[in-house]
Amino acid sequence: MRYGALLILLSGLVALLFCASLLIGPAALGFGESVQALLSGKGEAAVLVMREIRLPRALLGVMLGASLGLSGAAMQGYLRNPLAEPGLIGVSSSAALGAVLALQTGLAAAFALALPLMALAGAVISVLLLLMLAGPRGSSLTLILAGIAVSAFAGALTSLVLNLSPNPYAAAEIVFWMLGSLSDRSFTHVWLALPFMAAGAALLATLARGLDALTLGEDAAQALGISLSRLRLVLVAGVAASIGAGVAVAGAVGFIGLVVPHLLRPLVGARPGRLLAASALGGAAMLLAADIAVRLITPDRDLKLGVLTALVGAPLFLHLIYKTRREGL
Amino acid sequence: MSACARTSKRIPVLIAALSILLGAALPASAAPKRVVSLNVCTDQLAMMLAEPGQLVSVSFLARDPRSSAMADQAQAYPVNHGLAEEVFELQPDLVLAGTYSSRGAVMMLRRLGIEVIEFPPENGLDGVRRNLTRMGQALGQETRAAALLTAFETDLAALRADPPRRPRVALYGPNGYTTGDDTLAGAILATAGFDNIAAEAGLPGGGTLPLEQLVMLQPDLIITGTRYEGSSRAEALLDHPALTDLAAMPRVRATGGAWVCGTPHLLDAVREMVDLRREMETGQ
């Protein structure tokens, strides 16, 4: 398939799922009523539901999914390893730790931007730690082992902080931070995450050429004028901004960054540079689909997004490990 | 087997006979001397009815105004955390507990030979009457209990209202949990002249009410729980712009300790709600 056609197709899919997301919810609104409420009118209950509850949820779905798909594709391109995914290697759980600290210390209440900033700081620390542990060309084994360790440690600290919280509801929310959910998010969260996600996406988009060059090997890439240290810096900043902001508002949704690049890689001729834009769109589509499924399966409870993405992603992960082993990487 | 059953059937008869004999010989044993309470609701009933020195400890929750209507009075009592060991150390001759609280401790204390009386959580005004009478008997303070009961009935009769137009209220707590009619909070609202929208939402017994549905039902008033320190998504829901920012939405009030237990203090909540309803009526 031609690259342009693929991007158009994926954009169409995202647009379709975005509209579906707007039309699904516990308040039984008709199609005409929903559209009318969304586009015009003020003060009525239906307008409130469409503009203040469903629209921010659908927008966050697109933003979060795109960030996850893009970050996964960028990390896999840089490490030349199909197992690199923000959730699996502990970046998301570290961002969650930062976010939980911001919320429970009261920092986020005093200064709203502290929430995404602390999550971003958590993500930066974990990415740097992983790159240090796994090396520039992370072998699968060290990368996954380092990821497990970082993930377990950040997860344990998150649980500890939430258990120590004076708030009786906080401990029950460990599951939110580990699996993620978009329920009852508002425009406050959209505006909080948007600048960071946009900056992250802009940074990661500049990596396309470098990542393509890197497929020829590090020496060849340097010969082509790619600065590897700059590439790494941009990658760390881009991934941390995207994942940090996403986790801060919606928790850690796993496996999207793994599944989407894997599915799309053959369709872009295995070029990591092209995979970036395609994965962003594919990630948005997958997250929207998961968020719609969550609402259809259990309309009256908050089933976590990570449950669905893991049900799809974990078998694929096992398949990738098996394939990696067979290839003797 | 059958011999065992027959013996065990006779035991209560024997105990009853013995206690009548002992009761006649030692009249003072009717009232327990060292009472420990493990539950925030029995705490308050006991504080209201016990004579000075009779109640030796209340639960730590009794001092928390979010769950206790007598947080100030509870400052005068040492607190426990419902652990069998700390309670046993206090050498009580009677322990008061809720039927769902501190199960492990209650079983352990019974095995150690301490009498434990359990009070079920109440879901209506009748529960208040039942609780007062039962606590009076447990503490040997029947006269005080009867006096409090009379006062309760008088106050209740004065407050009970059936206005021509009953405002529709949503009890909306953390995680979007709404409380049904068949609860203490439901009874408080009904007595104060409000209708609970839980039934309209198809949740007469209470349950999770999605924010969208709450918005569509457009209640006249939203009542939320009191906030705790720290932060949680469960409570952050109550700050959602769809609830707070919009002029179309009514004012939001928080509940306190008076809403939690089936004691006469529940009338404070009824009074507060009656005042609020009058305020709403004059505002319109």
Coordinates of C-alpha atoms in Angstrom, one line a residue:
Chain A
M1 CA 0.0 0.0 0.0
R2 CA 1.3 3.5 -0.7
Y3 CA 2.3 5.5 2.3
G4 CA 0.0 8.4 1.5
A5 CA -3.0 6.1 1.1
L6 CA -2.2 4.4 4.3
L7 CA -2.2 7.7 6.3
I8 CA -5.5 8.8 4.7
L9 CA -7.1 5.5 5.5
L10 CA -5.9 5.6 9.1
S11 CA -7.0 9.2 9.5
G12 CA -10.5 8.2 8.2
L13 CA -10.6 5.4 10.8
V14 CA -9.6 7.8 13.6
A15 CA -12.3 10.3 12.5
L16 CA -14.9 7.5 12.4
L17 CA -14.0 6.2 15.9
F18 CA -13.9 9.7 17.2
C19 CA -17.5 10.3 16.2
A20 CA -18.5 6.9 17.6
S21 CA -16.9 7.8 20.9
L22 CA -19.0 11.0 21.0
L23 CA -22.2 9.1 20.4
I24 CA -21.7 6.4 23.0
G25 CA -22.5 7.0 26.7
P26 CA -24.9 6.2 29.6
A27 CA -27.1 9.2 28.8
A28 CA -29.4 7.8 26.1
L29 CA -29.1 10.7 23.6
G30 CA -30.3 10.2 20.1
F31 CA -28.0 10.8 17.1
G32 CA -29.7 14.1 16.0
E33 CA -30.0 15.3 19.6
S34 CA -26.3 14.6 20.2
V35 CA -25.1 16.4 17.1
Q36 CA -27.4 19.4 17.7
A37 CA -26.3 19.7 21.4
L38 CA -22.6 19.5 20.4
L39 CA -22.8 22.1 17.7
S40 CA -25.3 24.6 19.0
G41 CA -27.3 25.5 22.1
K42 CA -26.3 26.4 25.6
G43 CA -27.3 25.6 29.2
E44 CA -29.3 22.5 28.5
A45 CA -28.4 19.1 30.0
A46 CA -27.6 17.5 26.6
V47 CA -25.2 20.3 25.8
L48 CA -23.4 19.7 29.1
V49 CA -23.1 16.0 28.4
M50 CA -21.8 16.5 24.9
R51 CA -19.4 19.4 25.4
E52 CA -18.2 18.9 29.0
I53 CA -18.2 15.1 29.3
R54 CA -18.0 13.3 25.9
L55 CA -16.0 15.7 23.9
P56 CA -13.0 15.9 26.3
R57 CA -13.1 12.1 26.6
A58 CA -12.9 11.6 22.9
L59 CA -10.2 14.3 22.4
L60 CA -8.1 12.7 25.2
G61 CA -8.6 9.4 23.5
V62 CA -7.0 10.7 20.3
M63 CA -4.2 12.5 22.1
L64 CA -3.3 9.7 24.4
G65 CA -3.5 7.0 21.7
A66 CA -1.4 9.1 19.3
S67 CA 1.3 9.8 22.0
L68 CA 1.5 6.1 22.9
G69 CA 1.7 4.9 19.3
L70 CA 4.3 7.5 18.4
S71 CA 6.5 6.9 21.4
G72 CA 6.4 3.2 20.9
A73 CA 7.4 3.6 17.2
A74 CA 10.2 6.0 18.1
M75 CA 11.7 3.9 20.9
Q76 CA 11.6 0.8 18.8
G77 CA 13.2 2.6 15.9
Y78 CA 16.0 4.0 18.1
L79 CA 16.7 0.8 20.0
R80 CA 16.1 -1.3 16.8
N81 CA 14.1 -3.6 19.1
P82 CA 10.4 -4.4 18.5
L83 CA 9.9 -5.1 22.3
A84 CA 10.6 -1.5 23.3
E85 CA 7.3 0.0 24.6
P86 CA 6.8 2.7 27.2
G87 CA 4.5 0.6 29.3
L88 CA 6.6 -2.6 29.2
I89 CA 9.9 -1.0 30.0
G90 CA 8.7 1.0 32.9
V91 CA 8.4 4.6 31.5
S92 CA 4.7 4.7 32.1
S93 CA 4.9 3.4 35.6
S94 CA 7.6 5.9 36.5
A95 CA 5.5 8.7 35.0
A96 CA 2.6 7.4 37.2
L97 CA 4.8 7.6 40.2
G98 CA 5.6 11.2 39.4
A99 CA 2.0 12.1 38.9
V100 CA 0.9 10.3 42.2
L101 CA 3.6 12.2 44.1
A102 CA 2.4 15.5 42.6
L103 CA -1.2 14.7 43.6
Q104 CA -0.7 13.3 47.1
T105 CA 1.8 16.0 48.2
G106 CA -0.7 18.7 47.3
L107 CA 1.7 20.1 44.7
A108 CA -0.8 19.6 41.9
A109 CA -3.5 21.4 43.9
A110 CA -1.2 24.4 44.5
F111 CA 0.1 24.5 40.9
A112 CA -1.8 22.7 38.2
L113 CA 1.2 22.2 35.9
A114 CA 3.0 20.3 38.6
L115 CA 1.0 17.2 37.7
P116 CA 2.3 16.8 34.1
L117 CA 5.7 18.2 35.0
M118 CA 6.3 15.6 37.8
A119 CA 5.0 12.8 35.5
L120 CA 7.4 14.0 32.9
A121 CA 10.3 14.1 35.4
G122 CA 9.4 10.5 36.3
A123 CA 9.4 9.5 32.7
V124 CA 12.8 11.2 32.0
I125 CA 14.5 9.5 34.9
S126 CA 13.3 6.1 33.8
V127 CA 14.2 6.6 30.1
L128 CA 17.7 7.7 31.1
L129 CA 18.0 4.8 33.4
L130 CA 17.0 2.4 30.7
L131 CA 19.3 3.8 28.1
M132 CA 22.1 3.6 30.6
L133 CA 21.3 0.0 31.6
A134 CA 20.5 -1.3 28.2
G135 CA 23.1 0.6 26.2
P136 CA 22.7 2.5 23.0
R137 CA 21.7 -0.6 21.1
G138 CA 19.7 -2.4 23.8
S139 CA 19.8 -6.1 23.5
S140 CA 16.3 -7.5 24.1
L141 CA 17.3 -9.3 27.3
T142 CA 18.9 -6.4 29.1
L143 CA 16.2 -4.0 27.9
I144 CA 13.3 -6.1 29.1
L145 CA 15.1 -7.0 32.4
A146 CA 15.9 -3.4 33.1
G147 CA 12.3 -2.5 32.2
I148 CA 10.9 -5.1 34.6
A149 CA 13.1 -3.8 37.4
V150 CA 12.2 -0.1 36.8
S151 CA 8.5 -1.0 36.3
A152 CA 8.3 -3.0 39.5
F153 CA 10.2 -0.4 41.6
A154 CA 8.1 2.5 40.3
G155 CA 4.9 0.4 40.8
A156 CA 5.8 -0.5 44.3
L157 CA 6.5 3.2 45.2
T158 CA 3.3 4.3 43.6
S159 CA 1.4 1.7 45.7
L160 CA 3.2 2.8 48.8
V161 CA 2.4 6.5 48.3
L162 CA -1.3 5.7 47.6
N163 CA -1.5 3.4 50.6
L164 CA 0.0 6.1 52.9
S165 CA -2.4 8.7 51.6
P166 CA -4.8 10.0 54.2
N167 CA -7.5 9.7 51.6
P168 CA -9.5 6.5 52.0
Y169 CA -10.2 6.2 48.3
A170 CA -6.6 6.7 47.1
A171 CA -5.4 3.1 47.7
A172 CA -8.2 1.7 45.5
E173 CA -6.9 3.8 42.7
I174 CA -3.6 1.9 42.3
V175 CA -5.4 0.0 39.6
F176 CA -6.2 3.2 37.8
W177 CA -2.6 4.3 37.7
M178 CA -1.5 0.8 36.5
L179 CA -4.2 0.2 33.8
G180 CA -5.5 3.7 32.9
S181 CA -9.0 5.0 32.2
L182 CA -10.6 8.0 30.5
S183 CA -13.8 8.0 32.4
D184 CA -15.0 11.4 33.7
R185 CA -12.1 13.3 32.4
S186 CA -12.8 16.9 31.6
F187 CA -11.3 19.8 29.5
T188 CA -9.1 20.6 32.5
H189 CA -7.2 17.4 31.7
V190 CA -7.2 18.1 27.9
W191 CA -5.6 21.5 28.4
L192 CA -3.2 20.2 31.0
A193 CA -1.9 17.4 28.7
L194 CA -2.2 19.1 25.2
P195 CA 0.9 21.4 25.3
F196 CA 3.2 18.6 26.5
M197 CA 1.8 16.0 24.1
A198 CA 2.1 18.5 21.2
A199 CA 5.7 19.3 22.1
G200 CA 6.6 15.6 22.5
A201 CA 5.0 14.8 19.1
A202 CA 6.9 17.7 17.5
L203 CA 10.2 16.5 18.9
L204 CA 9.6 12.9 17.9
A205 CA 8.5 13.8 14.4
T206 CA 12.0 15.4 13.8
L207 CA 13.6 11.9 14.4
A208 CA 12.2 10.4 11.2
R209 CA 15.4 10.9 9.1
G210 CA 17.7 9.9 11.9
L211 CA 15.8 6.7 12.6
D212 CA 15.8 5.7 9.0
A213 CA 19.6 6.3 8.8
L214 CA 20.1 4.3 12.0
T215 CA 18.7 1.1 10.3
L216 CA 22.0 1.0 8.4
G217 CA 24.0 0.9 11.6
E218 CA 25.4 3.6 13.9
D219 CA 28.6 4.2 11.9
A220 CA 26.6 4.6 8.6
A221 CA 24.2 7.0 10.4
Q222 CA 27.0 9.1 11.6
A223 CA 28.6 9.1 8.2
L224 CA 25.2 10.5 6.9
G225 CA 25.6 13.4 9.3
I226 CA 23.3 12.2 12.1
S227 CA 24.4 13.2 15.6
L228 CA 23.6 10.2 17.7
S229 CA 23.8 12.0 21.0
R230 CA 21.4 14.7 19.7
L231 CA 19.1 12.0 18.5
R232 CA 19.1 10.3 21.9
L233 CA 18.4 13.6 23.7
V234 CA 15.4 14.4 21.4
L235 CA 14.1 10.9 21.8
V236 CA 14.2 11.1 25.6
A237 CA 12.6 14.5 25.8
G238 CA 9.9 13.6 23.2
V239 CA 9.0 10.3 24.8
A240 CA 9.0 11.7 28.3
A241 CA 6.8 14.7 27.3
S242 CA 4.3 12.5 25.5
I243 CA 4.1 9.7 28.0
G244 CA 4.4 11.9 31.1
A245 CA 1.4 14.1 30.0
G246 CA -0.7 11.0 29.0
V247 CA -0.1 9.1 32.2
A248 CA -0.7 12.2 34.3
V249 CA -4.3 12.5 33.1
A250 CA -5.3 9.0 32.2
G251 CA -3.0 6.5 34.0
A252 CA -0.7 4.0 32.3
V253 CA -2.3 2.3 29.4
G254 CA 0.0 -0.4 28.1
F255 CA 0.7 -2.3 24.9
I256 CA -0.6 0.3 22.4
G257 CA 3.0 1.3 21.7
L258 CA 3.8 -2.4 21.1
V259 CA 0.8 -3.6 19.0
V260 CA 0.4 -0.6 16.7
P261 CA 3.9 -0.3 15.3
H262 CA 4.1 -4.1 15.0
L263 CA 0.9 -4.2 12.9
L264 CA 1.8 -1.2 10.7
R265 CA 5.5 -1.9 10.2
P266 CA 5.0 -4.2 7.2
L267 CA 2.7 -1.6 5.6
V268 CA 5.3 1.2 5.6
G269 CA 8.1 -0.9 4.1
A270 CA 9.7 -1.3 7.5
R271 CA 11.0 2.3 7.5
P272 CA 11.0 3.6 11.1
G273 CA 10.7 7.2 9.9
R274 CA 7.5 6.5 8.1
L275 CA 6.2 4.3 10.9
L276 CA 6.1 7.4 13.3
A277 CA 3.1 9.2 11.7
A278 CA 1.4 5.9 10.9
S279 CA 1.7 4.7 14.5
A280 CA 0.4 7.9 15.9
L281 CA -2.7 7.6 13.8
G282 CA -3.0 3.8 14.5
G283 CA -2.5 4.4 18.3
A284 CA -5.3 7.0 18.3
A285 CA -7.6 4.5 16.5
M286 CA -6.7 1.7 18.9
L287 CA -7.2 3.7 22.0
L288 CA -10.5 5.1 20.8
A289 CA -11.7 1.6 20.0
A290 CA -10.6 0.3 23.4
D291 CA -12.4 3.3 25.1
I292 CA -15.6 2.6 23.1
A293 CA -15.4 -1.2 24.0
V294 CA -14.9 -0.4 27.6
R295 CA -18.2 1.6 27.6
L296 CA -20.1 -1.0 25.7
I297 CA -18.9 -4.0 27.7
T298 CA -19.5 -2.5 31.2
P299 CA -21.6 0.7 30.7
D300 CA -22.1 1.2 34.5
R301 CA -18.6 0.5 35.8
D302 CA -15.2 1.9 35.0
L303 CA -13.5 -1.0 33.3
K304 CA -9.9 0.0 32.8
L305 CA -8.5 0.6 29.3
G306 CA -5.3 -1.3 30.1
V307 CA -7.4 -4.5 30.6
L308 CA -8.5 -4.4 27.0
T309 CA -5.1 -3.3 25.5
A310 CA -3.3 -6.0 27.5
L311 CA -5.8 -8.7 26.3
V312 CA -4.8 -7.8 22.7
G313 CA -1.2 -6.9 23.4
A314 CA 0.1 -9.6 25.8
P315 CA -0.4 -12.5 23.4
L316 CA 1.4 -10.4 20.7
F317 CA 4.2 -9.7 23.2
L318 CA 4.6 -13.4 23.8
H319 CA 4.7 -14.0 20.1
L320 CA 7.4 -11.4 19.6
I321 CA 9.5 -12.9 22.4
Y322 CA 9.2 -16.3 20.8
K323 CA 10.2 -14.9 17.4
T324 CA 13.1 -12.9 18.9
R325 CA 14.4 -16.1 20.5
R326 CA 14.1 -18.1 17.3
E327 CA 16.0 -15.4 15.5
G328 CA 18.7 -15.7 18.2
L329 CA 18.8 -11.9 18.8
Chain B
M1 CA -24.7 -36.4 68.1
S2 CA -28.3 -36.3 69.4
A3 CA -27.1 -36.3 73.0
C4 CA -24.8 -33.4 72.2
A5 CA -27.6 -31.4 70.6
R6 CA -29.8 -32.0 73.6
T7 CA -27.1 -30.9 76.0
S8 CA -26.4 -27.8 73.9
K9 CA -30.1 -26.9 73.9
R10 CA -30.2 -27.1 77.6
I11 CA -27.2 -24.8 78.1
P12 CA -29.0 -21.5 77.4
V13 CA -31.7 -22.6 79.9
L14 CA -29.1 -23.3 82.5
I15 CA -27.3 -20.0 81.8
A16 CA -30.6 -18.1 82.1
A17 CA -31.4 -19.8 85.4
L18 CA -27.9 -19.0 86.7
S19 CA -28.0 -15.4 85.6
I20 CA -31.4 -14.9 87.3
L21 CA -29.9 -16.4 90.5
L22 CA -26.7 -14.3 90.2
G23 CA -28.7 -11.2 89.3
A24 CA -30.7 -11.5 92.4
A25 CA -27.6 -12.0 94.5
L26 CA -25.5 -9.3 92.9
P27 CA -27.8 -6.5 91.5
A28 CA -24.8 -4.4 90.5
S29 CA -23.7 -6.9 87.8
A30 CA -26.7 -5.8 85.6
A31 CA -24.7 -2.7 84.5
P32 CA -21.3 -3.4 82.9
K33 CA -18.5 -1.4 84.5
R34 CA -15.9 -1.2 81.8
V35 CA -17.4 -0.8 78.3
V36 CA -15.3 -0.6 75.1
S37 CA -16.8 0.4 71.8
L38 CA -15.3 -0.6 68.4
N39 CA -17.7 1.1 66.0
V40 CA -18.3 4.7 65.3
C41 CA -22.0 4.3 65.7
T42 CA -22.0 2.3 68.9
D43 CA -19.4 4.9 70.1
Q44 CA -21.9 7.7 69.9
L45 CA -24.8 5.7 71.4
A46 CA -22.6 4.7 74.3
M47 CA -21.3 8.2 74.9
M48 CA -24.9 9.5 75.0
L49 CA -26.1 6.8 77.5
A50 CA -23.2 5.7 79.6
E51 CA -22.7 7.1 83.1
P52 CA -19.4 8.8 83.9
G53 CA -16.6 6.2 84.0
Q54 CA -18.6 3.4 82.5
L55 CA -17.3 3.8 78.9
V56 CA -13.5 3.4 78.9
S57 CA -12.7 3.6 75.2
V58 CA -14.2 4.6 71.8
S59 CA -13.0 3.9 68.3
F60 CA -10.6 6.4 66.6
L61 CA -13.3 7.3 64.1
A62 CA -15.4 8.8 66.9
R63 CA -13.0 11.8 66.8
D64 CA -13.4 12.3 63.1
P65 CA -16.1 14.9 62.3
R66 CA -16.6 13.4 58.9
S67 CA -18.0 10.2 60.3
S68 CA -19.0 11.1 63.9
A69 CA -21.5 13.7 65.1
M70 CA -19.9 13.7 68.5
A71 CA -16.2 14.3 67.5
D72 CA -15.8 16.9 70.3
Q73 CA -17.2 14.7 73.1
A74 CA -15.0 11.8 71.9
Q75 CA -11.9 13.8 72.7
A76 CA -12.5 12.9 76.4
Y77 CA -12.2 9.2 75.8
P78 CA -9.1 7.1 74.9
V79 CA -9.4 5.7 71.4
N80 CA -8.9 2.2 70.1
H81 CA -8.4 0.9 66.6
G82 CA -10.5 -2.2 66.9
L83 CA -7.6 -4.6 67.5
A84 CA -8.3 -7.6 69.8
E85 CA -5.1 -7.1 71.7
E86 CA -5.5 -3.5 72.6
V87 CA -9.1 -4.0 73.5
F88 CA -8.3 -7.0 75.8
E89 CA -5.7 -5.0 77.5
L90 CA -8.4 -2.6 78.6
Q91 CA -10.1 -5.5 80.5
P92 CA -13.6 -4.7 79.4
D93 CA -16.6 -6.6 80.7
L94 CA -18.6 -5.5 77.7
V95 CA -17.6 -4.8 74.1
L96 CA -19.8 -3.0 71.6
A97 CA -19.3 -3.6 67.9
G98 CA -20.9 -3.2 64.6
T99 CA -22.0 -6.4 62.8
Y100 CA -19.6 -5.7 59.9
S101 CA -16.7 -4.1 61.7
S102 CA -13.6 -5.7 63.3
R103 CA -14.8 -9.2 62.7
G104 CA -11.5 -10.8 63.6
A105 CA -11.3 -8.9 66.9
V106 CA -14.9 -9.7 67.8
M107 CA -14.3 -13.4 67.3
M108 CA -11.1 -13.3 69.3
L109 CA -12.6 -11.4 72.2
R110 CA -15.5 -13.8 72.4
R111 CA -13.1 -16.7 72.6
L112 CA -11.3 -14.9 75.4
G113 CA -14.7 -14.9 77.3
I114 CA -15.6 -11.2 76.9
E115 CA -19.2 -10.4 76.1
V116 CA -19.7 -8.7 72.8
I117 CA -22.9 -7.0 71.7
E118 CA -23.3 -6.3 68.0
F119 CA -25.4 -3.5 66.4
P120 CA -26.3 -3.8 62.8
P121 CA -26.0 -0.8 60.5
E122 CA -29.4 1.0 60.4
N123 CA -31.3 2.2 57.3
G124 CA -34.2 4.1 58.8
L125 CA -35.6 6.1 61.7
D126 CA -36.9 2.9 63.3
G127 CA -33.3 1.9 63.7
V128 CA -32.7 4.9 65.9
R129 CA -35.5 3.8 68.3
R130 CA -34.2 0.3 68.2
N131 CA -30.6 1.3 68.9
L132 CA -31.5 3.6 71.8
T133 CA -33.5 0.9 73.6
R134 CA -31.0 -1.8 72.9
M135 CA -28.0 0.3 74.0
G136 CA -30.0 1.3 77.2
Q137 CA -30.4 -2.3 78.1
A138 CA -26.8 -3.2 77.3
L139 CA -25.4 -0.5 79.5
G140 CA -28.1 -0.9 82.2
Q141 CA -29.2 2.7 81.5
E142 CA -32.8 2.1 80.5
T143 CA -34.1 5.3 82.1
R144 CA -31.7 7.5 80.2
A145 CA -32.5 5.7 77.0
A146 CA -36.3 6.2 77.5
A147 CA -35.8 9.9 78.1
L148 CA -33.6 10.3 75.0
L149 CA -36.2 8.3 73.0
T150 CA -39.0 10.7 74.1
A151 CA -36.9 13.7 73.2
F152 CA -36.1 12.1 69.8
E153 CA -39.8 11.6 69.0
T154 CA -40.7 15.2 70.0
D155 CA -37.9 16.7 67.9
L156 CA -38.7 14.4 65.0
A157 CA -42.4 15.3 65.0
A158 CA -41.5 19.0 65.0
L159 CA -39.1 18.6 62.0
R160 CA -41.1 16.2 59.9
A161 CA -42.3 18.0 56.8
D162 CA -44.4 17.3 53.8
P163 CA -44.1 20.4 51.6
P164 CA -46.3 20.9 48.6
R165 CA -43.3 20.8 46.3
R166 CA -40.6 18.4 47.2
P167 CA -37.2 19.4 45.7
R168 CA -35.4 16.6 43.8
V169 CA -32.0 15.8 45.4
A170 CA -29.1 13.7 44.2
L171 CA -26.9 12.2 46.9
Y172 CA -23.7 12.0 44.9
G173 CA -20.6 10.7 46.5
P174 CA -17.0 9.7 45.5
N175 CA -16.9 7.5 42.4
G176 CA -20.4 8.7 41.4
Y177 CA -22.0 6.5 44.1
T178 CA -25.6 7.5 44.7
T179 CA -27.5 6.5 47.9
G180 CA -30.9 5.0 47.6
D181 CA -34.1 5.6 49.6
D182 CA -33.7 2.6 51.9
T183 CA -30.7 4.1 53.7
L184 CA -30.2 6.5 56.6
A185 CA -29.4 9.3 54.2
G186 CA -32.5 8.5 52.2
A187 CA -34.6 8.6 55.4
I188 CA -33.1 12.0 56.3
L189 CA -34.0 13.4 52.9
A190 CA -37.5 12.0 53.0
T191 CA -38.1 13.3 56.5
A192 CA -36.9 16.8 55.6
G193 CA -39.3 17.0 52.6
F194 CA -37.0 16.0 49.6
D195 CA -37.3 13.5 46.9
N196 CA -34.2 11.4 46.1
I197 CA -33.5 11.1 42.4
A198 CA -31.9 7.6 42.9
A199 CA -35.3 6.0 42.2
E200 CA -35.8 8.1 39.0
A201 CA -32.4 7.0 37.8
G202 CA -33.4 3.4 38.3
L203 CA -31.3 2.9 41.4
P204 CA -33.8 2.6 44.3
G205 CA -31.2 0.7 46.3
G206 CA -28.4 3.1 45.4
G207 CA -25.5 2.4 43.1
T208 CA -23.1 4.1 40.6
L209 CA -24.8 6.9 38.7
P210 CA -22.8 7.9 35.7
L211 CA -22.0 11.7 35.6
E212 CA -23.9 11.9 32.2
Q213 CA -27.1 10.5 33.7
L214 CA -26.8 12.8 36.7
V215 CA -26.5 15.8 34.4
M216 CA -29.5 14.6 32.3
L217 CA -31.7 14.2 35.4
Q218 CA -31.1 17.8 36.4
P219 CA -31.7 17.6 40.2
D220 CA -32.6 20.7 42.2
L221 CA -29.8 20.0 44.6
I222 CA -26.7 17.8 44.7
I223 CA -25.4 16.6 48.1
T224 CA -21.8 15.2 48.2
G225 CA -19.7 13.6 50.9
T226 CA -17.2 15.6 52.9
R227 CA -13.7 15.6 51.4
Y228 CA -10.7 13.8 52.9
E229 CA -7.1 15.1 52.8
G230 CA -4.8 13.9 50.1
S231 CA -6.2 13.4 46.7
S232 CA -8.2 10.8 44.8
R233 CA -9.9 10.4 41.5
A234 CA -12.9 9.2 43.3
E235 CA -13.4 12.6 44.8
A236 CA -12.0 14.6 41.9
L237 CA -15.1 13.5 40.0
L238 CA -17.0 16.0 42.2
D239 CA -14.9 18.8 40.8
H240 CA -15.8 18.0 37.2
P241 CA -16.7 21.2 35.3
A242 CA -20.0 19.6 34.3
L243 CA -21.0 19.7 38.0
T244 CA -19.3 22.8 39.3
D245 CA -19.0 25.5 36.6
L246 CA -22.4 25.7 35.2
A247 CA -25.1 28.0 36.3
A248 CA -27.6 25.4 35.2
M249 CA -26.5 23.2 38.0
P250 CA -27.7 23.7 41.5
R251 CA -25.7 24.3 44.6
V252 CA -23.7 21.5 46.1
R253 CA -23.7 20.7 49.8
A254 CA -21.5 18.3 51.7
T255 CA -22.6 15.9 54.4
G256 CA -21.1 15.4 57.8
G257 CA -21.0 12.9 60.7
A258 CA -24.7 13.4 61.4
W259 CA -25.5 11.4 58.3
V260 CA -23.6 8.3 59.2
C261 CA -25.2 6.6 62.2
G262 CA -28.7 5.7 63.4
T263 CA -28.6 7.9 66.5
P264 CA -30.7 10.9 67.5
H265 CA -27.9 13.2 66.0
L266 CA -29.4 12.3 62.7
L267 CA -32.0 14.9 63.5
D268 CA -29.2 17.5 63.1
A269 CA -28.9 16.5 59.5
V270 CA -32.7 16.6 59.1
R271 CA -32.7 20.1 60.6
E272 CA -30.0 21.3 58.3
M273 CA -31.9 19.9 55.3
V274 CA -35.2 21.5 56.3
D275 CA -33.4 24.9 56.7
L276 CA -31.9 24.4 53.3
R277 CA -35.2 23.6 51.7
R278 CA -36.8 26.7 53.2
E279 CA -33.9 28.7 51.9
M280 CA -34.5 27.2 48.4
E281 CA -38.2 28.0 48.6
T282 CA -37.7 31.6 49.5
G283 CA -35.0 31.9 46.9
Q284 CA -37.4 31.0 44.1

